[in-house]
Amino acid sequence: MIRFSRIHLSFLLFICSTCLTAGFSVEEQLTQIRENYVELKNNLESKVVQLEAKVVQLEEKVQHQESLLIALQSQQPISSKSVSAISQPSGKIYVLRTCRETRAADPSLSSGMYWVDPDGQGVGDDPIYVFCNMATGSTEILHDTESKTDVGNCADPGCYSKAIKYNATMRQIMALAELSNECHQSIRYDCISAPLEINGITYSWWNDRDEKPQYFWSGSNSSVHTCQCGLDGNCVESPAVTCNCDSGLPTLLADSGVITVKNLLPITRLNFGRTILDVSSGQYTLGRLECSGHMAVTGMPKSCEDLWRIGHTLTGLYSVMGTAMVENVYCDFTKLPSDAGFEKWMGFADVQSVPTYFLVTKDSSSFNSTNIPISYTTEKLNIGGAMNLSSGKFTAPRTGTYFFSFTGLIGYPTSSSSMIGLQVQIFLNGVQIGYSWTDEANTVTGQEAPLVLQSTVNLQAGDQVWLQIASIAGAGVKLYSVPAFTGWLLQENLSQSM
Ligand SMILES: *[C@@H]1O[C@H](CO)[C@@H](O)[C@H](O)[C@H]1NC(C)=O
Ligand SMILES: *[C@@H]1O[C@H](CO)[C@@H](O)[C@H](O)[C@H]1NC(C)=O
Ligand SMILES: *[C@@H]1O[C@H](CO)[C@@H](O)[C@H](O)[C@H]1NC(C)=O
Ligand SMILES: *[C@@H]1O[C@H](CO)[C@@H](O)[C@H](O)[C@H]1NC(C)=O
Ligand SMILES: *[C@@H]1O[C@H](CO)[C@@H](O)[C@H](O)[C@H]1NC(C)=O
């Protein structure tokens, strides 16, 4: 509105300035004014069109930002202890767990200091202030001994000892390591006549996350004393020594390496010794703890740890995919995955992707055919449709454990034989997996006896189960009727069907 009235004002001024033009007839002036007016009108119209286009653009931008905000908010459930939005140095965005996630939320951010909260927002420790390398997405934890430091002169092993203070709690550091694919820390020692180890005596070491002494200065093998030149096989007195400094030569040498065992990092203390000689000198440079990448969760979450990696932070009961079935677990997200009690297994969840149970019967029909599937006449229940009445075959819809129970009535003729009867077998894909029979002596017409066959069986999806009369002993013996053939899916092997 304001803009329009301003344009209007300049329009009036324009007309007045034309009024003042001397030496023209009134008609000429009028024509001039009309021409100017038409030109101005066209200008104004095109300007309005431009402005309208701009408004549309702005509206789109606002909408985009709103959706970004909603995405960020839904990603970060805000609970009482959370710092919902800390003013990041480069603007206001929510505090995510790592620099990698921060970069993903806004790829336009440049490297610098950011707040991150590896152990999850709203739980555990407060966010930490770290350097984010946005080119690599790595998170760097600062410490109080980043510049080159002289260890002075002293004689005994570890006579120089310096604790390293990181600008993050150990819980946050461990959470960052668990979220990251890799973590490393570089260490360099510039030495003159200052061996780390000589004549079998260890003068220098570093302490790991658990305060345990470590003697490897590069790589990932904690069982060997070595520096990078030892790993590369190019130390000054190779192969007699595995660190340049261990040669003890009175010239300026250096050992530098990168420690890559993320579960030992960070270096919590540095210890040096045997720098007593006048010519001796030792100076170390310790890099930041740098972590990058992320431990991906592929497929469905299988544990509390997977849920935690995905970003769940609310302690409670969860369902996860077990080796065969859905399982219920209690996840205590106030703890870290490496802590005892982080996950408590509660039990299986009774989940069936296809409910399956049936009950069929066979009317009295005096069935006496052997070696063909027994068929049925009535379907009382057939949930899931796995039972085929006319073929008599059950087809497993899913891999899992099934239960079957068959009750038949066997009809007898009058017979003075000592033993007549009938055998029924249960088949899985044409292979007999169980049987049952009845037999009687000195029978009379109309005599009946039940035959019962039950089975619990592991089936793969598509497997077929049915029953057959295997043999009949005695003329006139028959399957009189089937009062019940029932079966159901006891437990599904969900890991197979997902
Ligand atoms: C260390 O972290 C605190 C917050 O935990 C922050 O205020 C401070 O600026 C950080 N120091 C450095 C040197 O980054
Ligand atoms: C570590 O080094 C020792 C000694 O050289 C070797 O026996 C062992 O296999 C190495 N371990 C690994 C994991 O490389
Ligand atoms: C049941 O089996 C019969 C005979 O094998 C077949 O013709 C029919 O299609 C089957 N019915 C279903 C629903 O699969
Ligand atoms: C269920 O799946 C697991 C994992 O594949 C397998 O070890 C187990 O034998 C399966 N059980 C059945 C009943 O097929
Ligand atoms: C089966 O029943 C039919 C008719 O009821 C009869 O003819 C036949 O002999 C019987 N077969 C056997 C093996 O009992």
Short mmCIF file of N, CA and C in Angstrom, two decimals, residues 51-69:
data_model
loop_
_atom_site.label_atom_id
_atom_site.label_comp_id
_atom_site.label_asym_id
_atom_site.label_seq_id
_atom_site.Cartn_x
_atom_site.Cartn_y
_atom_site.Cartn_z
N LEU A 51 5.63 -6.88 -9.03
CA LEU A 51 5.45 -6.97 -7.58
C LEU A 51 4.65 -8.21 -7.19
N GLU A 52 3.63 -8.47 -7.98
CA GLU A 52 2.81 -9.64 -7.68
C GLU A 52 3.64 -10.93 -7.77
N ALA A 53 4.48 -10.97 -8.80
CA ALA A 53 5.34 -12.14 -8.96
C ALA A 53 6.26 -12.29 -7.75
N LYS A 54 6.75 -11.13 -7.28
CA LYS A 54 7.64 -11.17 -6.12
C LYS A 54 6.93 -11.68 -4.88
N VAL A 55 5.69 -11.22 -4.70
CA VAL A 55 4.91 -11.66 -3.54
C VAL A 55 4.75 -13.19 -3.58
N VAL A 56 4.46 -13.71 -4.76
CA VAL A 56 4.31 -15.16 -4.90
C VAL A 56 5.61 -15.87 -4.50
N GLN A 57 6.73 -15.30 -4.99
CA GLN A 57 8.04 -15.89 -4.66
C GLN A 57 8.27 -15.89 -3.15
N LEU A 58 7.94 -14.74 -2.53
CA LEU A 58 8.16 -14.62 -1.09
C LEU A 58 7.29 -15.62 -0.33
N GLU A 59 6.04 -15.72 -0.78
CA GLU A 59 5.14 -16.65 -0.11
C GLU A 59 5.69 -18.08 -0.18
N GLU A 60 6.24 -18.42 -1.35
CA GLU A 60 6.83 -19.74 -1.52
C GLU A 60 7.99 -19.95 -0.55
N LYS A 61 8.79 -18.89 -0.43
CA LYS A 61 9.95 -18.97 0.46
C LYS A 61 9.51 -19.19 1.91
N VAL A 62 8.51 -18.44 2.34
CA VAL A 62 8.01 -18.56 3.71
C VAL A 62 7.49 -19.97 3.94
N GLN A 63 6.75 -20.47 2.96
CA GLN A 63 6.21 -21.82 3.08
C GLN A 63 7.34 -22.85 3.23
N HIS A 64 8.37 -22.69 2.41
CA HIS A 64 9.52 -23.60 2.46
C HIS A 64 10.16 -23.57 3.85
N GLN A 65 10.33 -22.34 4.39
CA GLN A 65 10.98 -22.21 5.69
C GLN A 65 10.11 -22.81 6.79
N GLU A 66 8.79 -22.62 6.65
CA GLU A 66 7.89 -23.20 7.64
C GLU A 66 7.98 -24.72 7.64
N SER A 67 8.04 -25.29 6.42
CA SER A 67 8.11 -26.75 6.35
C SER A 67 9.44 -27.24 6.91
N LEU A 68 10.52 -26.46 6.68
CA LEU A 68 11.82 -26.81 7.25
C LEU A 68 11.75 -26.84 8.77
N LEU A 69 11.08 -25.82 9.32
CA LEU A 69 10.97 -25.69 10.77
C LEU A 69 10.19 -26.87 11.34
#
